[in-house]
PDB file of C-alpha atoms and ligand atoms in Angstrom:
ATOM      1  CA  MET L   1     -21.303   3.457  -5.378  1.00 52.00           C
ATOM      2  CA  GLU L   2     -24.117   4.496  -3.034  1.00 58.00           C
ATOM      3  CA  LYS L   3     -25.444   0.946  -3.327  1.00 61.00           C
ATOM      4  CA  LEU L   4     -22.140  -0.526  -2.195  1.00 62.00           C
ATOM      5  CA  GLN L   5     -21.854   1.958   0.660  1.00 64.00           C
ATOM      6  CA  ALA L   6     -25.402   1.228   1.785  1.00 69.00           C
ATOM      7  CA  ALA L   7     -24.829  -2.531   1.546  1.00 67.00           C
ATOM      8  CA  LEU L   8     -21.589  -2.274   3.526  1.00 66.00           C
ATOM      9  CA  ALA L   9     -23.314  -0.125   6.135  1.00 70.00           C
ATOM     10  CA  ARG L  10     -25.986  -2.814   6.494  1.00 70.00           C
ATOM     11  CA  ALA L  11     -23.317  -5.528   6.770  1.00 66.00           C
ATOM     12  CA  ARG L  12     -21.467  -3.514   9.457  1.00 65.00           C
ATOM     13  CA  GLU L  13     -24.663  -2.932  11.394  1.00 71.00           C
ATOM     14  CA  LYS L  14     -25.405  -6.646  11.324  1.00 67.00           C
ATOM     15  CA  ARG L  15     -21.859  -7.415  12.438  1.00 60.00           C
ATOM     16  CA  ASP L  16     -22.105  -4.897  15.306  1.00 64.00           C
ATOM     17  CA  ASN L  17     -25.398  -6.420  16.409  1.00 65.00           C
ATOM     18  CA  ASP L  18     -23.828  -9.878  16.271  1.00 63.00           C
ATOM     19  CA  GLY L  19     -21.161  -8.679  18.695  1.00 58.00           C
ATOM     20  CA  HIS L  20     -18.275  -8.438  16.172  1.00 53.00           C
ATOM     21  CA  PRO L  21     -17.774  -4.722  15.698  1.00 52.00           C
ATOM     22  CA  ILE L  22     -15.005  -3.395  13.457  1.00 51.00           C
ATOM     23  CA  ARG L  23     -12.457  -1.537  15.502  1.00 48.00           C
ATOM     24  CA  LYS L  24     -12.525   2.205  14.844  1.00 44.00           C
ATOM     25  CA  ALA L  25      -9.277   3.618  13.514  1.00 45.00           C
ATOM     26  CA  THR L  26      -8.796   6.007  16.414  1.00 40.00           C
ATOM     27  CA  SER L  27      -9.132   3.291  19.061  1.00 38.00           C
ATOM     28  CA  ARG L  28      -5.722   1.796  18.432  1.00 41.00           C
ATOM     29  CA  VAL L  29      -2.592   2.831  20.260  1.00 41.00           C
ATOM     30  CA  PRO L  30       0.105   2.866  17.575  1.00 45.00           C
ATOM     31  CA  SER L  31       3.184   0.951  18.543  1.00 46.00           C
ATOM     32  CA  ARG L  32       5.366   1.136  15.468  1.00 53.00           C
ATOM     33  CA  ASN L  33       5.618   4.749  14.523  1.00 55.00           C
ATOM     34  CA  ILE L  34       9.247   5.154  15.375  1.00 53.00           C
ATOM     35  CA  ARG L  35       9.495   8.602  13.807  1.00 47.00           C
ATOM     36  CA  ASN L  36       6.473   9.846  15.716  1.00 46.00           C
ATOM     37  CA  SER L  37       6.768  13.513  16.689  1.00 41.00           C
ATOM     38  CA  VAL L  38      10.403  13.958  15.707  1.00 44.00           C
ATOM     39  CA  GLN L  39       9.587  14.612  12.052  1.00 47.00           C
ATOM     40  CA  ALA L  40      12.780  16.551  11.351  1.00 55.00           C
ATOM     41  CA  ASP L  41      15.278  13.784  11.996  1.00 80.00           C
ATOM     42  CA  ILE L  42      15.483  12.292   8.490  1.00 87.00           C
ATOM     43  CA  ASN L  43      18.993  11.183   7.630  1.00 90.00           C
ATOM     44  CA  THR L  44      19.147  12.537   4.078  1.00 92.00           C
ATOM     45  CA  ASP L  45      22.650  11.079   3.536  1.00 93.00           C
ATOM     46  CA  LEU L  46      21.202   7.619   4.049  1.00 96.00           C
ATOM     47  CA  TRP L  47      18.404   8.328   1.563  1.00 97.00           C
ATOM     48  CA  ASP L  48      20.900   9.761  -0.911  1.00 96.00           C
ATOM     49  CA  ASN L  49      22.766   6.437  -0.870  1.00 97.00           C
ATOM     50  CA  ILE L  50      19.804   4.661  -2.454  1.00 98.00           C
ATOM     51  CA  PRO L  51      20.423   4.753  -6.220  1.00 97.00           C
ATOM     52  CA  MET L  52      17.949   6.663  -8.361  1.00 97.00           C
ATOM     53  CA  PHE L  53      16.068   5.120 -11.272  1.00 96.00           C
ATOM     54  CA  GLU L  54      14.127   6.680 -14.115  1.00 95.00           C
ATOM     55  CA  PRO L  55      10.721   5.018 -14.515  1.00 96.00           C
ATOM     56  CA  GLN L  56       9.561   4.531 -18.090  1.00 96.00           C
ATOM     57  CA  GLU L  57       6.673   6.893 -18.687  1.00 95.00           C
ATOM     58  CA  LYS L  58       5.189   4.729 -21.431  1.00 96.00           C
ATOM     59  CA  LYS L  59       5.086   1.655 -19.167  1.00 96.00           C
ATOM     60  CA  MET L  60       3.613   3.745 -16.361  1.00 96.00           C
ATOM     61  CA  HIS L  61       0.820   5.038 -18.538  1.00 95.00           C
ATOM     62  CA  GLN L  62       0.144   1.518 -19.856  1.00 96.00           C
ATOM     63  CA  SER L  63      -0.283   0.523 -16.199  1.00 96.00           C
ATOM     64  CA  ARG L  64      -2.444   3.577 -15.501  1.00 95.00           C
ATOM     65  CA  ILE L  65       0.104   5.331 -13.331  1.00 96.00           C
ATOM     66  CA  TYR L  66      -0.536   9.021 -13.789  1.00 93.00           C
ATOM     67  CA  ALA L  67       0.148  10.577 -10.398  1.00 89.00           C
ATOM     68  CA  GLY L  68       3.597  11.914 -11.345  1.00 88.00           C
ATOM     69  CA  GLU L  69       2.147  15.242 -12.395  1.00 87.00           C
ATOM     70  CA  VAL L  70      -1.013  17.267 -12.006  1.00 87.00           C
ATOM     71  CA  SER L  71      -3.577  15.995 -14.518  1.00 87.00           C
ATOM     72  CA  PRO L  72      -7.251  15.038 -14.674  1.00 87.00           C
ATOM     73  CA  GLU L  73      -6.226  11.358 -14.466  1.00 85.00           C
ATOM     74  CA  ALA L  74      -4.136  12.017 -11.358  1.00 88.00           C
ATOM     75  CA  LYS L  75      -6.928  13.859  -9.555  1.00 91.00           C
ATOM     76  CA  HIS L  76      -8.411  10.844  -7.775  1.00 90.00           C
ATOM     77  CA  PHE L  77      -5.016   9.618  -6.633  1.00 92.00           C
ATOM     78  CA  ASP L  78      -4.130  13.086  -5.340  1.00 93.00           C
ATOM     79  CA  ILE L  79      -7.318  13.123  -3.296  1.00 94.00           C
ATOM     80  CA  LEU L  80      -6.614   9.609  -2.038  1.00 94.00           C
ATOM     81  CA  ARG L  81      -3.029  10.537  -1.115  1.00 94.00           C
ATOM     82  CA  THR L  82      -4.138  13.648   0.786  1.00 94.00           C
ATOM     83  CA  LYS L  83      -6.892  11.817   2.652  1.00 95.00           C
ATOM     84  CA  LEU L  84      -4.559   8.983   3.517  1.00 95.00           C
ATOM     85  CA  LEU L  85      -1.857  11.361   4.750  1.00 95.00           C
ATOM     86  CA  LEU L  86      -4.367  13.167   6.957  1.00 95.00           C
ATOM     87  CA  GLU L  87      -5.572   9.878   8.424  1.00 96.00           C
ATOM     88  CA  MET L  88      -1.977   8.738   8.913  1.00 96.00           C
ATOM     89  CA  ARG L  89      -1.111  11.872  10.844  1.00 95.00           C
ATOM     90  CA  ARG L  90      -4.310  11.741  12.873  1.00 96.00           C
ATOM     91  CA  ASN L  91      -3.738   8.120  13.859  1.00 97.00           C
ATOM     92  CA  ASP L  92       0.065   8.106  13.929  1.00 96.00           C
ATOM     93  CA  TRP L  93       0.234   5.460  11.197  1.00 97.00           C
ATOM     94  CA  THR L  94       3.300   4.743   9.065  1.00 97.00           C
ATOM     95  CA  ARG L  95       2.801   1.262   7.624  1.00 98.00           C
ATOM     96  CA  ILE L  96      -0.100   0.913   5.196  1.00 98.00           C
ATOM     97  CA  ALA L  97      -0.924  -2.335   3.389  1.00 98.00           C
ATOM     98  CA  ILE L  98      -3.054  -2.373   0.235  1.00 98.00           C
ATOM     99  CA  THR L  99      -5.111  -5.468  -0.361  1.00 97.00           C
ATOM    100  CA  SER L 100      -8.389  -6.698  -1.852  1.00 96.00           C
ATOM    101  CA  ALA L 101     -10.673  -9.706  -1.715  1.00 95.00           C
ATOM    102  CA  THR L 102      -9.759 -11.242  -5.049  1.00 94.00           C
ATOM    103  CA  PRO L 103      -7.153 -10.593  -7.780  1.00 94.00           C
ATOM    104  CA  GLY L 104      -7.216  -7.773 -10.301  1.00 94.00           C
ATOM    105  CA  CYS L 105      -9.067  -5.090  -8.307  1.00 95.00           C
ATOM    106  CA  GLY L 106      -6.334  -2.449  -8.728  1.00 96.00           C
ATOM    107  CA  LYS L 107      -4.012  -2.798  -5.701  1.00 97.00           C
ATOM    108  CA  THR L 108      -0.782  -2.402  -7.655  1.00 98.00           C
ATOM    109  CA  THR L 109      -2.200   0.463  -9.714  1.00 97.00           C
ATOM    110  CA  THR L 110      -3.237   2.244  -6.517  1.00 97.00           C
ATOM    111  CA  ALA L 111       0.053   1.559  -4.713  1.00 98.00           C
ATOM    112  CA  CYS L 112       2.174   2.754  -7.645  1.00 98.00           C
ATOM    113  CA  ASN L 113       0.094   5.896  -8.090  1.00 97.00           C
ATOM    114  CA  LEU L 114       0.294   6.683  -4.374  1.00 97.00           C
ATOM    115  CA  ILE L 115       4.078   6.423  -4.226  1.00 97.00           C
ATOM    116  CA  THR L 116       4.427   8.351  -7.491  1.00 97.00           C
ATOM    117  CA  GLY L 117       2.211  11.111  -6.118  1.00 95.00           C
ATOM    118  CA  PHE L 118       4.264  11.147  -2.932  1.00 93.00           C
ATOM    119  CA  GLY L 119       7.226  12.287  -4.989  1.00 93.00           C
ATOM    120  CA  ARG L 120       5.431  15.595  -5.512  1.00 92.00           C
ATOM    121  CA  GLN L 121       5.514  16.258  -1.777  1.00 90.00           C
ATOM    122  CA  PRO L 122       9.243  16.630  -1.101  1.00 91.00           C
ATOM    123  CA  GLU L 123       8.815  17.131   2.628  1.00 91.00           C
ATOM    124  CA  GLU L 124       7.270  13.646   3.001  1.00 94.00           C
ATOM    125  CA  TYR L 125       9.354  10.476   2.683  1.00 97.00           C
ATOM    126  CA  GLY L 126       7.699   7.347   1.317  1.00 97.00           C
ATOM    127  CA  MET L 127       8.643   3.750   0.521  1.00 98.00           C
ATOM    128  CA  LEU L 128       6.798   1.185  -1.573  1.00 98.00           C
ATOM    129  CA  PHE L 129       7.409  -2.547  -1.077  1.00 98.00           C
ATOM    130  CA  ASP L 130       6.158  -5.103  -3.615  1.00 98.00           C
ATOM    131  CA  MET L 131       5.021  -7.840  -1.220  1.00 98.00           C
ATOM    132  CA  ASP L 132       3.118  -9.779  -3.862  1.00 97.00           C
ATOM    133  CA  PHE L 133       5.678 -12.548  -4.182  1.00 96.00           C
ATOM    134  CA  ARG L 134       3.259 -14.707  -6.222  1.00 95.00           C
ATOM    135  CA  ARG L 135       2.438 -12.142  -8.908  1.00 95.00           C
ATOM    136  CA  PRO L 136       4.910  -9.287  -8.557  1.00 97.00           C
ATOM    137  CA  ALA L 137       3.930  -6.411 -10.824  1.00 97.00           C
ATOM    138  CA  VAL L 138       5.532  -3.202  -9.574  1.00 98.00           C
ATOM    139  CA  SER L 139       8.792  -3.515 -11.519  1.00 98.00           C
ATOM    140  CA  LYS L 140       6.840  -4.092 -14.724  1.00 97.00           C
ATOM    141  CA  ALA L 141       4.618  -1.102 -14.043  1.00 98.00           C
ATOM    142  CA  PHE L 142       7.648   1.181 -13.727  1.00 98.00           C
ATOM    143  CA  GLY L 143       9.645  -0.554 -16.481  1.00 97.00           C
ATOM    144  CA  ALA L 144      12.529  -1.083 -14.041  1.00 96.00           C
ATOM    145  CA  ALA L 145      14.720  -4.087 -13.313  1.00 91.00           C
ATOM    146  CA  PRO L 146      16.833  -3.913 -10.140  1.00 95.00           C
ATOM    147  CA  ALA L 147      19.672  -6.441  -9.957  1.00 92.00           C
ATOM    148  CA  ALA L 148      18.298  -8.101  -6.814  1.00 97.00           C
ATOM    149  CA  SER L 149      14.772  -8.869  -5.681  1.00 98.00           C
ATOM    150  CA  LEU L 150      13.103  -7.776  -2.419  1.00 98.00           C
ATOM    151  CA  GLU L 151      13.182 -11.386  -1.226  1.00 97.00           C
ATOM    152  CA  ASP L 152      17.005 -11.156  -1.152  1.00 97.00           C
ATOM    153  CA  VAL L 153      16.769  -8.251   1.296  1.00 98.00           C
ATOM    154  CA  PHE L 154      14.471 -10.187   3.614  1.00 97.00           C
ATOM    155  CA  LEU L 155      16.764 -13.221   3.417  1.00 95.00           C
ATOM    156  CA  GLY L 156      19.669 -10.990   4.473  1.00 96.00           C
ATOM    157  CA  GLU L 157      21.589 -11.553   1.232  1.00 96.00           C
ATOM    158  CA  VAL L 158      21.461  -7.945   0.028  1.00 98.00           C
ATOM    159  CA  GLY L 159      21.267  -4.706   2.005  1.00 97.00           C
ATOM    160  CA  PHE L 160      18.135  -2.562   1.684  1.00 98.00           C
ATOM    161  CA  ALA L 161      20.007   0.313   0.001  1.00 97.00           C
ATOM    162  CA  ASN L 162      21.572  -2.076  -2.508  1.00 97.00           C
ATOM    163  CA  GLN L 163      18.203  -3.339  -3.682  1.00 98.00           C
ATOM    164  CA  ALA L 164      15.763  -0.431  -3.363  1.00 98.00           C
ATOM    165  CA  LEU L 165      15.727   2.297  -5.988  1.00 98.00           C
ATOM    166  CA  ARG L 166      14.687   5.886  -5.529  1.00 98.00           C
ATOM    167  CA  MET L 167      12.188   7.318  -7.947  1.00 97.00           C
ATOM    168  CA  HIS L 168      12.432  10.794  -6.383  1.00 96.00           C
ATOM    169  CA  PRO L 169      14.754  12.139  -3.692  1.00 96.00           C
ATOM    170  CA  ASN L 170      12.049  11.320  -1.139  1.00 96.00           C
ATOM    171  CA  THR L 171      10.573   8.031  -2.426  1.00 97.00           C
ATOM    172  CA  SER L 172      11.986   4.541  -2.759  1.00 98.00           C
ATOM    173  CA  VAL L 173      10.590   1.433  -4.417  1.00 98.00           C
ATOM    174  CA  SER L 174      11.577  -2.087  -3.321  1.00 98.00           C
ATOM    175  CA  MET L 175      10.643  -4.274  -6.272  1.00 98.00           C
ATOM    176  CA  THR L 176      10.137  -8.000  -6.483  1.00 98.00           C
ATOM    177  CA  THR L 177      11.621  -9.220  -9.734  1.00 97.00           C
ATOM    178  CA  ARG L 178      10.903 -12.947  -9.512  1.00 95.00           C
ATOM    179  CA  ALA L 179       7.959 -14.956  -8.234  1.00 96.00           C
ATOM    180  CA  VAL L 180       8.612 -17.004  -5.102  1.00 95.00           C
ATOM    181  CA  ALA L 181       7.403 -20.604  -4.785  1.00 92.00           C
ATOM    182  CA  ASP L 182       6.443 -20.291  -1.111  1.00 93.00           C
ATOM    183  CA  PRO L 183       5.628 -16.607  -0.397  1.00 95.00           C
ATOM    184  CA  ALA L 184       4.389 -17.312   3.137  1.00 94.00           C
ATOM    185  CA  ARG L 185       7.885 -18.487   4.057  1.00 93.00           C
ATOM    186  CA  VAL L 186       9.291 -15.070   3.143  1.00 95.00           C
ATOM    187  CA  ILE L 187       6.451 -12.863   4.323  1.00 95.00           C
ATOM    188  CA  LEU L 188       5.976 -14.563   7.692  1.00 93.00           C
ATOM    189  CA  HIS L 189       9.651 -15.084   8.499  1.00 94.00           C
ATOM    190  CA  SER L 190      10.808 -13.272  11.653  1.00 94.00           C
ATOM    191  CA  GLN L 191      13.743 -11.867   9.690  1.00 96.00           C
ATOM    192  CA  THR L 192      11.300 -10.015   7.425  1.00 97.00           C
ATOM    193  CA  ALA L 193       9.736  -8.249  10.413  1.00 97.00           C
ATOM    194  CA  GLU L 194      13.175  -7.441  11.808  1.00 97.00           C
ATOM    195  CA  THR L 195      14.380  -6.067   8.462  1.00 98.00           C
ATOM    196  CA  LEU L 196      11.351  -3.788   8.171  1.00 98.00           C
ATOM    197  CA  ASP L 197      11.871  -2.531  11.736  1.00 97.00           C
ATOM    198  CA  GLN L 198      15.498  -1.810  10.919  1.00 97.00           C
ATOM    199  CA  VAL L 199      14.643   0.027   7.695  1.00 98.00           C
ATOM    200  CA  GLN L 200      11.998   2.090   9.471  1.00 97.00           C
ATOM    201  CA  ASN L 201      14.371   2.871  12.311  1.00 96.00           C
ATOM    202  CA  ASP L 202      17.205   3.933   9.981  1.00 96.00           C
ATOM    203  CA  TYR L 203      15.284   5.832   7.290  1.00 97.00           C
ATOM    204  CA  ARG L 204      12.310   7.098   9.325  1.00 96.00           C
ATOM    205  CA  PRO L 205       9.897   7.361   6.397  1.00 97.00           C
ATOM    206  CA  ASP L 206       6.478   8.951   6.802  1.00 96.00           C
ATOM    207  CA  LEU L 207       4.924   6.173   4.732  1.00 97.00           C
ATOM    208  CA  MET L 208       5.776   2.502   4.226  1.00 98.00           C
ATOM    209  CA  LEU L 209       3.330   1.183   1.641  1.00 98.00           C
ATOM    210  CA  PHE L 210       2.945  -2.559   1.035  1.00 98.00           C
ATOM    211  CA  ASP L 211       1.390  -3.903  -2.182  1.00 98.00           C
ATOM    212  CA  MET L 212      -0.061  -7.208  -0.952  1.00 97.00           C
ATOM    213  CA  PRO L 213      -1.726 -10.253  -2.536  1.00 96.00           C
ATOM    214  CA  PRO L 214      -5.524 -10.535  -2.196  1.00 96.00           C
ATOM    215  CA  VAL L 215      -6.797 -11.780   1.169  1.00 95.00           C
ATOM    216  CA  LEU L 216      -9.255 -14.441   0.033  1.00 92.00           C
ATOM    217  CA  VAL L 217      -7.002 -16.457  -2.254  1.00 89.00           C
ATOM    218  CA  SER L 218      -3.907 -17.021  -0.139  1.00 86.00           C
ATOM    219  CA  ASP L 219      -2.784 -16.914   3.456  1.00 88.00           C
ATOM    220  CA  GLU L 220       0.280 -14.718   3.525  1.00 91.00           C
ATOM    221  CA  THR L 221      -1.535 -11.361   3.580  1.00 94.00           C
ATOM    222  CA  ARG L 222      -3.430 -12.276   6.757  1.00 92.00           C
ATOM    223  CA  GLY L 223      -0.156 -13.230   8.407  1.00 92.00           C
ATOM    224  CA  PHE L 224       1.519  -9.963   7.434  1.00 95.00           C
ATOM    225  CA  LEU L 225      -1.272  -7.652   8.584  1.00 95.00           C
ATOM    226  CA  LYS L 226      -0.162  -7.703  12.190  1.00 93.00           C
ATOM    227  CA  LEU L 227       2.996  -5.874  11.069  1.00 96.00           C
ATOM    228  CA  VAL L 228       1.161  -2.878   9.607  1.00 97.00           C
ATOM    229  CA  ASP L 229      -0.667   0.033  11.175  1.00 97.00           C
ATOM    230  CA  ALA L 230      -3.606   0.160   8.767  1.00 97.00           C
ATOM    231  CA  VAL L 231      -4.978  -1.351   5.583  1.00 97.00           C
ATOM    232  CA  LEU L 232      -6.540   0.106   2.440  1.00 97.00           C
ATOM    233  CA  ILE L 233      -8.975  -2.319   0.847  1.00 97.00           C
ATOM    234  CA  VAL L 234      -9.491  -2.022  -2.911  1.00 95.00           C
ATOM    235  CA  ALA L 235     -12.823  -3.209  -4.288  1.00 94.00           C
ATOM    236  CA  GLY L 236     -13.336  -3.745  -8.009  1.00 90.00           C
ATOM    237  CA  ALA L 237     -16.637  -2.099  -8.992  1.00 88.00           C
ATOM    238  CA  GLU L 238     -17.801  -4.996 -11.133  1.00 84.00           C
ATOM    239  CA  SER L 239     -15.755  -7.809  -9.648  1.00 87.00           C
ATOM    240  CA  SER L 240     -15.941  -7.536  -5.846  1.00 86.00           C
ATOM    241  CA  THR L 241     -19.163  -8.507  -4.127  1.00 89.00           C
ATOM    242  CA  VAL L 242     -20.373  -6.768  -0.996  1.00 91.00           C
ATOM    243  CA  SER L 243     -19.995  -9.972   1.001  1.00 92.00           C
ATOM    244  CA  GLN L 244     -16.374 -10.358  -0.179  1.00 93.00           C
ATOM    245  CA  VAL L 245     -15.517  -6.796   0.832  1.00 92.00           C
ATOM    246  CA  ASP L 246     -17.300  -7.303   4.127  1.00 92.00           C
ATOM    247  CA  GLU L 247     -15.349 -10.501   4.736  1.00 93.00           C
ATOM    248  CA  VAL L 248     -12.022  -8.795   3.979  1.00 94.00           C
ATOM    249  CA  GLU L 249     -12.888  -5.864   6.235  1.00 95.00           C
ATOM    250  CA  ARG L 250     -13.708  -8.305   9.033  1.00 94.00           C
ATOM    251  CA  GLU L 251     -10.487 -10.257   8.540  1.00 93.00           C
ATOM    252  CA  VAL L 252      -8.356  -7.115   8.353  1.00 94.00           C
ATOM    253  CA  ALA L 253      -9.914  -5.699  11.505  1.00 94.00           C
ATOM    254  CA  GLN L 254      -8.731  -8.718  13.475  1.00 93.00           C
ATOM    255  CA  TYR L 255      -5.118  -7.694  12.962  1.00 93.00           C
ATOM    256  CA  SER L 256      -4.993  -4.030  12.026  1.00 95.00           C
ATOM    257  CA  ASP L 257      -6.989  -0.864  11.428  1.00 96.00           C
ATOM    258  CA  VAL L 258      -9.040  -0.355   8.279  1.00 96.00           C
ATOM    259  CA  ALA L 259      -7.824   2.886   6.677  1.00 96.00           C
ATOM    260  CA  GLY L 260     -10.583   2.850   4.080  1.00 94.00           C
ATOM    261  CA  ILE L 261     -12.222   1.067   1.172  1.00 94.00           C
ATOM    262  CA  ILE L 262     -11.458   2.255  -2.357  1.00 92.00           C
ATOM    263  CA  LEU L 263     -14.039   1.530  -5.020  1.00 92.00           C
ATOM    264  CA  ASN L 264     -12.017   1.164  -8.212  1.00 90.00           C
ATOM    265  CA  LYS L 265     -12.945   0.628 -11.843  1.00 87.00           C
ATOM    266  CA  CYS L 266     -16.273   2.466 -11.698  1.00 81.00           C
ATOM    267  CA  ARG L 267     -17.473   2.831 -15.242  1.00 76.00           C
ATOM    268  CA  PHE L 268     -20.057   5.512 -14.635  1.00 64.00           C
ATOM    269  CA  MET L 269     -18.252   8.449 -13.148  1.00 58.00           C
ATOM    270  CA  GLU L 270     -18.147  11.911 -14.657  1.00 53.00           C
ATOM    271  CA  ASP L 271     -14.581  11.585 -15.963  1.00 50.00           C
ATOM    272  CA  ASP L 272     -14.750   7.846 -16.589  1.00 46.00           C
ATOM    273  CA  TYR L 273     -11.724   7.004 -14.477  1.00 48.00           C
ATOM    274  CA  GLY L 274     -13.331   5.724 -11.374  1.00 48.00           C
ATOM    275  CA  TYR L 275     -11.779   6.045  -7.948  1.00 51.00           C
ATOM    276  CA  ALA L 276     -13.832   6.647  -4.858  1.00 49.00           C
ATOM    277  CA  TYR L 277     -12.561   6.681  -1.295  1.00 45.00           C
TER     278      TYR L 277
HETATM  279  N1  LIG Y   1      -9.529   2.385 -12.459  1.00 58.58           N
HETATM  280  C1  LIG Y   1      -9.199   1.498 -13.406  1.00 58.58           C
HETATM  281  N2  LIG Y   1      -9.828   1.498 -14.589  1.00 58.58           N
HETATM  282  C2  LIG Y   1      -9.534   0.583 -15.546  1.00 58.58           C
HETATM  283  N3  LIG Y   1      -8.606  -0.376 -15.426  1.00 58.58           N
HETATM  284  C3  LIG Y   1      -7.939  -0.439 -14.265  1.00 58.58           C
HETATM  285  C4  LIG Y   1      -8.185   0.495 -13.195  1.00 58.58           C
HETATM  286  N4  LIG Y   1      -7.361   0.165 -12.165  1.00 58.58           N
HETATM  287  C5  LIG Y   1      -6.630  -0.880 -12.576  1.00 58.58           C
HETATM  288  N5  LIG Y   1      -6.966  -1.249 -13.823  1.00 58.58           N
HETATM  289  C6  LIG Y   1      -6.391  -2.354 -14.611  1.00 58.58           C
HETATM  290  O1  LIG Y   1      -6.820  -3.595 -14.030  1.00 58.58           O
HETATM  291  C7  LIG Y   1      -5.785  -4.556 -14.113  1.00 58.58           C
HETATM  292  C8  LIG Y   1      -5.449  -5.066 -12.704  1.00 58.58           C
HETATM  293  O2  LIG Y   1      -4.914  -3.978 -11.971  1.00 58.58           O
HETATM  294  P1  LIG Y   1      -3.809  -4.224 -10.857  1.00 58.58           P
HETATM  295  O3  LIG Y   1      -2.691  -5.049 -11.378  1.00 58.58           O
HETATM  296  O4  LIG Y   1      -3.497  -2.908 -10.263  1.00 58.58           O
HETATM  297  O5  LIG Y   1      -4.673  -5.087  -9.844  1.00 58.58           O
HETATM  298  P2  LIG Y   1      -4.171  -5.936  -8.606  1.00 58.58           P
HETATM  299  O6  LIG Y   1      -5.273  -5.867  -7.603  1.00 58.58           O
HETATM  300  O7  LIG Y   1      -2.848  -5.463  -8.168  1.00 58.58           O
HETATM  301  O8  LIG Y   1      -4.080  -7.378  -9.235  1.00 58.58           O
HETATM  302  P3  LIG Y   1      -3.369  -8.678  -8.582  1.00 58.58           P
HETATM  303  O9  LIG Y   1      -4.363  -9.214  -7.597  1.00 58.58           O
HETATM  304  O10 LIG Y   1      -3.143  -9.577  -9.758  1.00 58.58           O
HETATM  305  O11 LIG Y   1      -2.117  -8.214  -7.923  1.00 58.58           O
HETATM  306  C9  LIG Y   1      -4.596  -3.859 -14.773  1.00 58.58           C
HETATM  307  O12 LIG Y   1      -4.622  -4.178 -16.145  1.00 58.58           O
HETATM  308  C10 LIG Y   1      -4.877  -2.388 -14.539  1.00 58.58           C
HETATM  309  O13 LIG Y   1      -4.302  -1.558 -15.542  1.00 58.58           O
HETATM  310 MG1  LIG Y   2      -1.036  -6.507  -7.875  1.00 58.58          MG
END
């Protein structure tokens, strides 16, 4: 891990010297945090209208989702959640995208654990959106099958509250249940941005978390990043190269703030689980 950090530090220094510095998180004036300082104005009736679902514990554990209760496995996600929340408050962020350079680094695992852990903080309201329309995986991870898919909400065919499901009183999950042939068409459509604004305005969540496709294999994530406040980049310990992570960080910084880089799948940590942030 130190090697990766040192290599990234060298890459950043080179980038700064080349005149392409990464924007610091605090330098950005947030424009989308509708809830802002009026934290008490949650419309709980509106939240209560989103149907509840019971995730299947066996499926969750198969997908390494452990953050539902205090446990050694959940520890790293709890730390990540707390750090992220602190950064979100400090920077007035609400919308956080999770992405990576290449597939399979652990984006969905991280996103699902974060929203599951959020359920243990009843005073915070969080939403997860499965924006990976090529390889949707959130519904499988929770063992849930909503009648409609998130795409239908963005196309205006189904209302948000008729598609999303609540896992806890304070968390909702908008699942994608079928792959889409042309994801960019959905993700980059103006109606998608308008729908998200409307949802944020109505429900006023503290966190809107977006599980995205990887940046380097398709175009739609880049296009979506301008709609979020900050981005978590997941690096796979034995699959992501320093230059890939550096490239993603550079790309992300063109459109949004970098909330942090998570090194996932480290084999040689004391408890063998492997999250660093
Ligand atoms: N820390 C970890 N240790 C071991 N295996 C992990 C870890 N995190 C995730 N995995 C496993 O790696 C695989 C890929 O994880 P996941 O689906 O979360 O990645 P992803 O980045 O969302 O992939 P995709 O790019 O396909 O969406 C899954 O089988 C998951 O269970
Ligand atoms: Mg995924």
